[in-house]
mmCIF file of C-alpha atoms in Angstrom:
data_model
loop_
_atom_site.group_PDB
_atom_site.id
_atom_site.type_symbol
_atom_site.label_atom_id
_atom_site.label_comp_id
_atom_site.label_asym_id
_atom_site.label_seq_id
_atom_site.Cartn_x
_atom_site.Cartn_y
_atom_site.Cartn_z
ATOM 1 C CA UNK A 1 19.363 -3.773 -20.675
ATOM 2 C CA UNK A 2 16.072 -1.920 -20.089
ATOM 3 C CA UNK A 3 16.365 1.802 -19.443
ATOM 4 C CA UNK A 4 12.964 2.175 -17.685
ATOM 5 C CA UNK A 5 12.427 5.653 -19.126
ATOM 6 C CA UNK A 6 9.040 4.734 -20.579
ATOM 7 C CA UNK A 7 8.027 3.501 -17.132
ATOM 8 C CA UNK A 8 9.295 6.738 -15.604
ATOM 9 C CA UNK A 9 7.215 8.750 -18.062
ATOM 10 C CA UNK A 10 4.195 6.664 -17.104
ATOM 11 C CA UNK A 11 4.902 7.301 -13.413
ATOM 12 C CA UNK A 12 4.672 11.035 -14.114
ATOM 13 C CA UNK A 13 1.339 10.557 -15.842
ATOM 14 C CA UNK A 14 0.077 8.560 -12.849
ATOM 15 C CA UNK A 15 1.321 11.245 -10.444
ATOM 16 C CA UNK A 16 -0.347 14.015 -12.455
ATOM 17 C CA UNK A 17 -3.685 12.223 -12.157
ATOM 18 C CA UNK A 18 -3.214 11.495 -8.457
ATOM 19 C CA UNK A 19 -2.158 15.084 -7.720
ATOM 20 C CA UNK A 20 -5.318 16.434 -9.304
ATOM 21 C CA UNK A 21 -7.472 14.091 -7.237
ATOM 22 C CA UNK A 22 -5.735 14.661 -3.915
ATOM 23 C CA UNK A 23 -5.470 18.429 -4.246
ATOM 24 C CA UNK A 24 -9.178 18.672 -5.078
ATOM 25 C CA UNK A 25 -10.036 17.210 -1.657
ATOM 26 C CA UNK A 26 -7.185 18.729 0.377
ATOM 27 C CA UNK A 27 -8.643 20.884 3.186
ATOM 28 C CA UNK A 28 -12.190 19.957 2.110
ATOM 29 C CA UNK A 29 -14.554 20.506 5.035
ATOM 30 C CA UNK A 30 -16.554 17.392 4.120
ATOM 31 C CA UNK A 31 -13.533 15.071 3.682
ATOM 32 C CA UNK A 32 -14.448 11.583 4.893
ATOM 33 C CA UNK A 33 -11.883 9.927 7.169
ATOM 34 C CA UNK A 34 -11.991 6.409 8.595
ATOM 35 C CA UNK A 35 -9.785 4.480 11.012
ATOM 36 C CA UNK A 36 -8.172 1.297 9.694
ATOM 37 C CA UNK A 37 -7.655 -1.849 11.818
ATOM 38 C CA UNK A 38 -4.087 -0.719 12.575
ATOM 39 C CA UNK A 39 -5.577 2.490 14.021
ATOM 40 C CA UNK A 40 -4.149 4.705 11.287
ATOM 41 C CA UNK A 41 -6.418 7.070 9.347
ATOM 42 C CA UNK A 42 -7.466 6.657 5.720
ATOM 43 C CA UNK A 43 -9.344 9.319 3.796
ATOM 44 C CA UNK A 44 -11.583 9.106 0.774
ATOM 45 C CA UNK A 45 -8.735 10.806 -1.119
ATOM 46 C CA UNK A 46 -6.314 7.949 -0.302
ATOM 47 C CA UNK A 47 -8.739 5.431 -1.756
ATOM 48 C CA UNK A 48 -9.663 7.536 -4.780
ATOM 49 C CA UNK A 49 -6.027 8.215 -5.699
ATOM 50 C CA UNK A 50 -5.062 4.536 -5.476
ATOM 51 C CA UNK A 51 -8.090 3.491 -7.535
ATOM 52 C CA UNK A 52 -7.159 6.077 -10.153
ATOM 53 C CA UNK A 53 -3.576 4.841 -10.371
ATOM 54 C CA UNK A 54 -4.666 1.195 -10.543
ATOM 55 C CA UNK A 55 -7.091 1.953 -13.369
ATOM 56 C CA UNK A 56 -4.368 3.747 -15.342
ATOM 57 C CA UNK A 57 -1.974 0.840 -14.816
ATOM 58 C CA UNK A 58 -4.573 -1.703 -15.865
ATOM 59 C CA UNK A 59 -4.813 0.046 -19.207
ATOM 60 C CA UNK A 60 -1.136 0.947 -19.699
ATOM 61 C CA UNK A 61 0.623 -2.060 -18.075
ATOM 62 C CA UNK A 62 -1.952 -4.880 -17.897
ATOM 63 C CA UNK A 63 0.696 -7.566 -17.368
ATOM 64 C CA UNK A 64 2.279 -5.844 -14.365
ATOM 65 C CA UNK A 65 1.195 -6.560 -10.798
ATOM 66 C CA UNK A 66 0.267 -3.844 -8.305
ATOM 67 C CA UNK A 67 0.725 -3.526 -4.550
ATOM 68 C CA UNK A 68 -0.966 -0.608 -2.857
ATOM 69 C CA UNK A 69 -1.479 0.465 0.726
ATOM 70 C CA UNK A 70 -5.255 0.627 0.531
ATOM 71 C CA UNK A 71 -6.196 -2.282 -1.742
ATOM 72 C CA UNK A 72 -3.348 -4.771 -1.340
ATOM 73 C CA UNK A 73 -1.761 -6.953 -4.006
ATOM 74 C CA UNK A 74 -3.171 -7.780 -7.423
ATOM 75 C CA UNK A 75 -1.580 -9.879 -10.155
ATOM 76 C CA UNK A 76 1.790 -11.586 -10.380
ATOM 77 C CA UNK A 77 4.901 -11.559 -12.532
ATOM 78 C CA UNK A 78 8.388 -10.070 -12.634
ATOM 79 C CA UNK A 79 7.259 -6.403 -12.529
ATOM 80 C CA UNK A 80 5.360 -4.877 -9.628
ATOM 81 C CA UNK A 81 4.134 -1.321 -9.133
ATOM 82 C CA UNK A 82 4.115 -0.270 -5.476
ATOM 83 C CA UNK A 83 1.807 2.597 -4.540
ATOM 84 C CA UNK A 84 1.272 4.759 -1.484
ATOM 85 C CA UNK A 85 -1.541 7.077 -2.603
ATOM 86 C CA UNK A 86 -0.982 9.530 0.246
ATOM 87 C CA UNK A 87 2.129 9.170 2.378
ATOM 88 C CA UNK A 88 1.423 11.424 5.342
ATOM 89 C CA UNK A 89 -2.334 10.924 5.665
ATOM 90 C CA UNK A 90 -2.346 12.375 9.178
ATOM 91 C CA UNK A 91 -0.882 15.588 7.756
ATOM 92 C CA UNK A 92 -3.337 15.507 4.852
ATOM 93 C CA UNK A 93 -6.438 15.271 7.039
ATOM 94 C CA UNK A 94 -5.216 18.084 9.317
ATOM 95 C CA UNK A 95 -4.396 20.440 6.450
ATOM 96 C CA UNK A 96 -0.593 20.167 6.792
ATOM 97 C CA UNK A 97 0.924 20.309 3.277
ATOM 98 C CA UNK A 98 3.667 17.706 3.923
ATOM 99 C CA UNK A 99 2.244 14.643 2.162
ATOM 100 C CA UNK A 100 2.948 12.939 -1.139
ATOM 101 C CA UNK A 101 1.983 10.219 -3.565
ATOM 102 C CA UNK A 102 4.704 7.561 -3.801
ATOM 103 C CA UNK A 103 4.966 5.459 -6.964
ATOM 104 C CA UNK A 104 7.611 2.793 -7.547
ATOM 105 C CA UNK A 105 8.225 0.050 -10.071
ATOM 106 C CA UNK A 106 10.018 -3.000 -8.726
ATOM 107 C CA UNK A 107 11.478 -5.760 -10.861
ATOM 108 C CA UNK A 108 12.333 -9.320 -9.908
ATOM 109 C CA UNK A 109 16.043 -10.104 -9.675
ATOM 110 C CA UNK A 110 18.572 -11.917 -7.510
ATOM 111 C CA UNK A 111 17.353 -11.857 -3.923
ATOM 112 C CA UNK A 112 13.825 -10.712 -4.754
ATOM 113 C CA UNK A 113 12.226 -7.543 -6.098
ATOM 114 C CA UNK A 114 14.269 -4.346 -6.443
ATOM 115 C CA UNK A 115 13.117 -0.762 -7.176
ATOM 116 C CA UNK A 116 13.960 0.376 -10.697
ATOM 117 C CA UNK A 117 11.744 3.491 -10.906
ATOM 118 C CA UNK A 118 10.626 5.799 -8.146
ATOM 119 C CA UNK A 119 8.600 9.000 -8.053
ATOM 120 C CA UNK A 120 7.509 11.134 -5.101
ATOM 121 C CA UNK A 121 5.025 13.900 -5.799
ATOM 122 C CA UNK A 122 4.116 16.452 -3.115
ATOM 123 C CA UNK A 123 1.669 18.783 -4.881
ATOM 124 C CA UNK A 124 0.789 20.902 -1.837
ATOM 125 C CA UNK A 125 4.500 21.730 -1.556
ATOM 126 C CA UNK A 126 4.843 22.186 -5.306
ATOM 127 C CA UNK A 127 7.640 19.589 -5.349
ATOM 128 C CA UNK A 128 8.358 16.336 -7.196
ATOM 129 C CA UNK A 129 11.352 13.974 -7.176
ATOM 130 C CA UNK A 130 12.099 10.922 -9.318
ATOM 131 C CA UNK A 131 14.709 8.411 -10.410
ATOM 132 C CA UNK A 132 15.199 5.464 -12.746
ATOM 133 C CA UNK A 133 17.850 2.800 -12.386
ATOM 134 C CA UNK A 134 21.231 3.957 -13.734
ATOM 135 C CA UNK A 135 19.810 7.334 -14.830
ATOM 136 C CA UNK A 136 20.299 9.423 -11.689
ATOM 137 C CA UNK A 137 17.824 11.292 -9.477
ATOM 138 C CA UNK A 138 16.048 14.546 -10.290
ATOM 139 C CA UNK A 139 13.668 17.134 -8.940
ATOM 140 C CA UNK A 140 11.471 19.588 -10.802
ATOM 141 C CA UNK A 141 8.059 20.227 -12.234
ATOM 142 C CA UNK A 142 8.330 17.725 -15.065
ATOM 143 C CA UNK A 143 10.758 15.563 -17.028
ATOM 144 C CA UNK A 144 11.580 18.534 -19.248
ATOM 145 C CA UNK A 145 11.994 20.974 -16.354
ATOM 146 C CA UNK A 146 14.267 19.231 -13.893
ATOM 147 C CA UNK A 147 17.544 19.469 -11.988
ATOM 148 C CA UNK A 148 19.749 16.543 -11.087
ATOM 149 C CA UNK A 149 20.209 16.018 -7.351
ATOM 150 C CA UNK A 150 23.013 14.481 -5.314
ATOM 151 C CA UNK A 151 23.639 13.659 -1.671
ATOM 152 C CA UNK A 152 25.914 15.772 0.511
ATOM 153 C CA UNK A 153 29.633 15.339 1.102
ATOM 154 C CA UNK A 154 29.409 15.700 4.892
ATOM 155 C CA UNK A 155 31.677 13.066 6.427
ATOM 156 C CA UNK A 156 31.756 14.015 10.103
ATOM 157 C CA UNK A 157 28.829 13.145 12.353
ATOM 158 C CA UNK A 158 29.344 16.378 14.280
ATOM 159 C CA UNK A 159 28.528 18.307 11.091
ATOM 160 C CA UNK A 160 25.550 16.179 10.070
ATOM 161 C CA UNK A 161 21.864 17.006 9.939
ATOM 162 C CA UNK A 162 19.670 14.085 11.076
ATOM 163 C CA UNK A 163 15.948 13.830 10.288
ATOM 164 C CA UNK A 164 13.291 11.527 11.705
ATOM 165 C CA UNK A 165 9.512 11.226 12.077
ATOM 166 C CA UNK A 166 8.791 10.856 15.801
ATOM 167 C CA UNK A 167 10.162 9.534 19.085
ATOM 168 C CA UNK A 168 7.393 7.045 19.863
ATOM 169 C CA UNK A 169 8.527 4.327 17.455
ATOM 170 C CA UNK A 170 12.034 4.343 18.889
ATOM 171 C CA UNK A 171 10.627 4.206 22.419
ATOM 172 C CA UNK A 172 8.376 1.263 21.537
ATOM 173 C CA UNK A 173 11.392 -0.644 20.210
ATOM 174 C CA UNK A 174 13.427 0.094 23.323
ATOM 175 C CA UNK A 175 15.876 2.193 21.299
ATOM 176 C CA UNK A 176 15.034 5.687 22.501
ATOM 177 C CA UNK A 177 18.274 6.046 24.478
ATOM 178 C CA UNK A 178 20.302 5.139 21.347
ATOM 179 C CA UNK A 179 18.272 7.614 19.310
ATOM 180 C CA UNK A 180 18.785 10.417 21.823
ATOM 181 C CA UNK A 181 22.512 9.698 21.993
ATOM 182 C CA UNK A 182 22.768 10.023 18.211
ATOM 183 C CA UNK A 183 20.827 13.291 18.374
ATOM 184 C CA UNK A 184 23.446 14.629 20.803
ATOM 185 C CA UNK A 185 26.303 13.691 18.472
ATOM 186 C CA UNK A 186 25.019 15.348 15.303
ATOM 187 C CA UNK A 187 24.953 19.031 14.420
ATOM 188 C CA UNK A 188 21.185 19.279 14.005
ATOM 189 C CA UNK A 189 17.993 17.235 14.259
ATOM 190 C CA UNK A 190 14.550 17.899 12.806
ATOM 191 C CA UNK A 191 11.366 15.805 12.753
ATOM 192 C CA UNK A 192 10.259 16.465 9.189
ATOM 193 C CA UNK A 193 8.586 13.074 8.848
ATOM 194 C CA UNK A 194 7.290 10.729 6.167
ATOM 195 C CA UNK A 195 8.803 10.987 2.655
ATOM 196 C CA UNK A 196 10.421 14.400 3.063
ATOM 197 C CA UNK A 197 13.630 13.560 4.957
ATOM 198 C CA UNK A 198 14.530 10.943 2.340
ATOM 199 C CA UNK A 199 14.128 13.484 -0.413
ATOM 200 C CA UNK A 200 16.278 15.938 1.528
ATOM 201 C CA UNK A 201 18.969 13.268 1.919
ATOM 202 C CA UNK A 202 18.821 12.813 -1.869
ATOM 203 C CA UNK A 203 19.104 16.587 -2.374
ATOM 204 C CA UNK A 204 21.979 16.935 0.076
ATOM 205 C CA UNK A 205 20.197 19.246 2.539
ATOM 206 C CA UNK A 206 19.961 16.472 5.158
ATOM 207 C CA UNK A 207 22.672 13.862 5.711
ATOM 208 C CA UNK A 208 20.942 11.091 7.692
ATOM 209 C CA UNK A 209 17.447 9.815 8.390
ATOM 210 C CA UNK A 210 15.957 6.698 9.943
ATOM 211 C CA UNK A 211 12.572 5.257 10.886
ATOM 212 C CA UNK A 212 11.890 2.159 13.012
ATOM 213 C CA UNK A 213 8.662 0.858 11.464
ATOM 214 C CA UNK A 214 7.622 1.098 7.803
ATOM 215 C CA UNK A 215 5.872 -0.806 5.007
ATOM 216 C CA UNK A 216 7.195 -1.499 1.524
ATOM 217 C CA UNK A 217 5.017 1.200 -0.041
ATOM 218 C CA UNK A 218 6.532 3.751 2.368
ATOM 219 C CA UNK A 219 10.051 2.968 1.163
ATOM 220 C CA UNK A 220 10.253 1.629 -2.404
ATOM 221 C CA UNK A 221 10.177 4.982 -4.226
ATOM 222 C CA UNK A 222 12.369 6.673 -1.604
ATOM 223 C CA UNK A 223 14.977 3.921 -1.806
ATOM 224 C CA UNK A 224 15.818 4.276 -5.490
ATOM 225 C CA UNK A 225 15.736 8.081 -5.386
ATOM 226 C CA UNK A 226 18.252 8.104 -2.518
ATOM 227 C CA UNK A 227 20.534 5.526 -4.134
ATOM 228 C CA UNK A 228 20.418 7.114 -7.593
ATOM 229 C CA UNK A 229 21.367 10.396 -5.909
ATOM 230 C CA UNK A 230 24.528 8.690 -4.653
ATOM 231 C CA UNK A 231 23.310 7.794 -1.173
ATOM 232 C CA UNK A 232 22.728 4.571 0.724
ATOM 233 C CA UNK A 233 19.342 3.112 1.682
ATOM 234 C CA UNK A 234 19.119 0.060 3.932
ATOM 235 C CA UNK A 235 17.111 -1.378 6.762
ATOM 236 C CA UNK A 236 18.371 -0.900 10.290
ATOM 237 C CA UNK A 237 19.766 -4.422 9.888
ATOM 238 C CA UNK A 238 22.023 -3.163 7.092
ATOM 239 C CA UNK A 239 20.154 -5.012 4.331
ATOM 240 C CA UNK A 240 20.146 -2.917 1.167
ATOM 241 C CA UNK A 241 16.785 -1.873 -0.241
ATOM 242 C CA UNK A 242 13.290 -1.374 1.186
ATOM 243 C CA UNK A 243 12.600 -4.857 2.587
ATOM 244 C CA UNK A 244 13.496 -4.729 6.288
ATOM 245 C CA UNK A 245 10.362 -3.122 7.725
ATOM 246 C CA UNK A 246 12.392 -0.088 8.781
ATOM 247 C CA UNK A 247 14.798 2.292 7.089
ATOM 248 C CA UNK A 248 18.138 4.020 7.352
ATOM 249 C CA UNK A 249 19.165 6.470 4.624
ATOM 250 C CA UNK A 250 22.279 8.567 4.359
ATOM 251 C CA UNK A 251 24.766 10.227 2.057
ATOM 252 C CA UNK A 252 26.729 6.962 2.256
ATOM 253 C CA UNK A 253 29.710 8.514 3.994
ATOM 254 C CA UNK A 254 27.989 8.322 7.379
ATOM 255 C CA UNK A 255 25.977 5.148 6.929
ATOM 256 C CA UNK A 256 28.204 2.927 9.039
ATOM 257 C CA UNK A 257 27.969 5.357 11.934
ATOM 258 C CA UNK A 258 24.193 5.595 11.553
ATOM 259 C CA UNK A 259 23.791 1.810 11.687
ATOM 260 C CA UNK A 260 26.335 1.581 14.480
ATOM 261 C CA UNK A 261 24.123 3.729 16.689
ATOM 262 C CA UNK A 262 20.616 2.709 15.626
ATOM 263 C CA UNK A 263 21.089 -0.627 13.830
ATOM 264 C CA UNK A 264 19.673 -3.895 15.104
ATOM 265 C CA UNK A 265 23.076 -5.534 15.400
ATOM 266 C CA UNK A 266 25.104 -3.809 18.109
#
């Protein structure tokens, strides 16, 4: 069985290169920002970071395919790297430090592709998280300076901390009332947004998080980090993994209650 540690080491190399590129342009007064057809922003740093990662992968893993937010899919085969060069672009362009590069390796298996390596690097926060299949989840500065992380043991919704990104997505899906009811039942809610609540679920500082509309590159790295930390990552439909177009993540103990309140099947 593959251990994916070489791929994890490569993911760190890719993240180091991306961090250097994104931090160089963070808060730059002449940063160029465009609006994509879906009305979301993209900066020159998003494009440069993805190009950098793709070039590294072309040299180091020429047989692997790549799917990225900015430049789409390239190649085919049983191994696919999934890249979000800057998750949290709106924060990035406004100078808010909560953004990260998300790098995942997915491998073909029963039922489709599944994440086997994931790395989330948030250089403006000075934080990085990663995981490889069957090797656990970690946070730290590097592979040699890391601490293993694990989800919380909170098993009562009244004691749980619930994180989310915004209210508008839930309102657009006609689920705002369900969302607000859940927020009344938990101990605490905070709108941290983007990658960060998933990493906090993995670390055990948050117990639940959910988002109603996401792409594969938003979720692939988060999914394996949460699951390798002992948690559960599904779509709102309960399907395991990052393939449902939305996400529900938890410490596992509260996942049924999370899906019972926000899931598609009621």
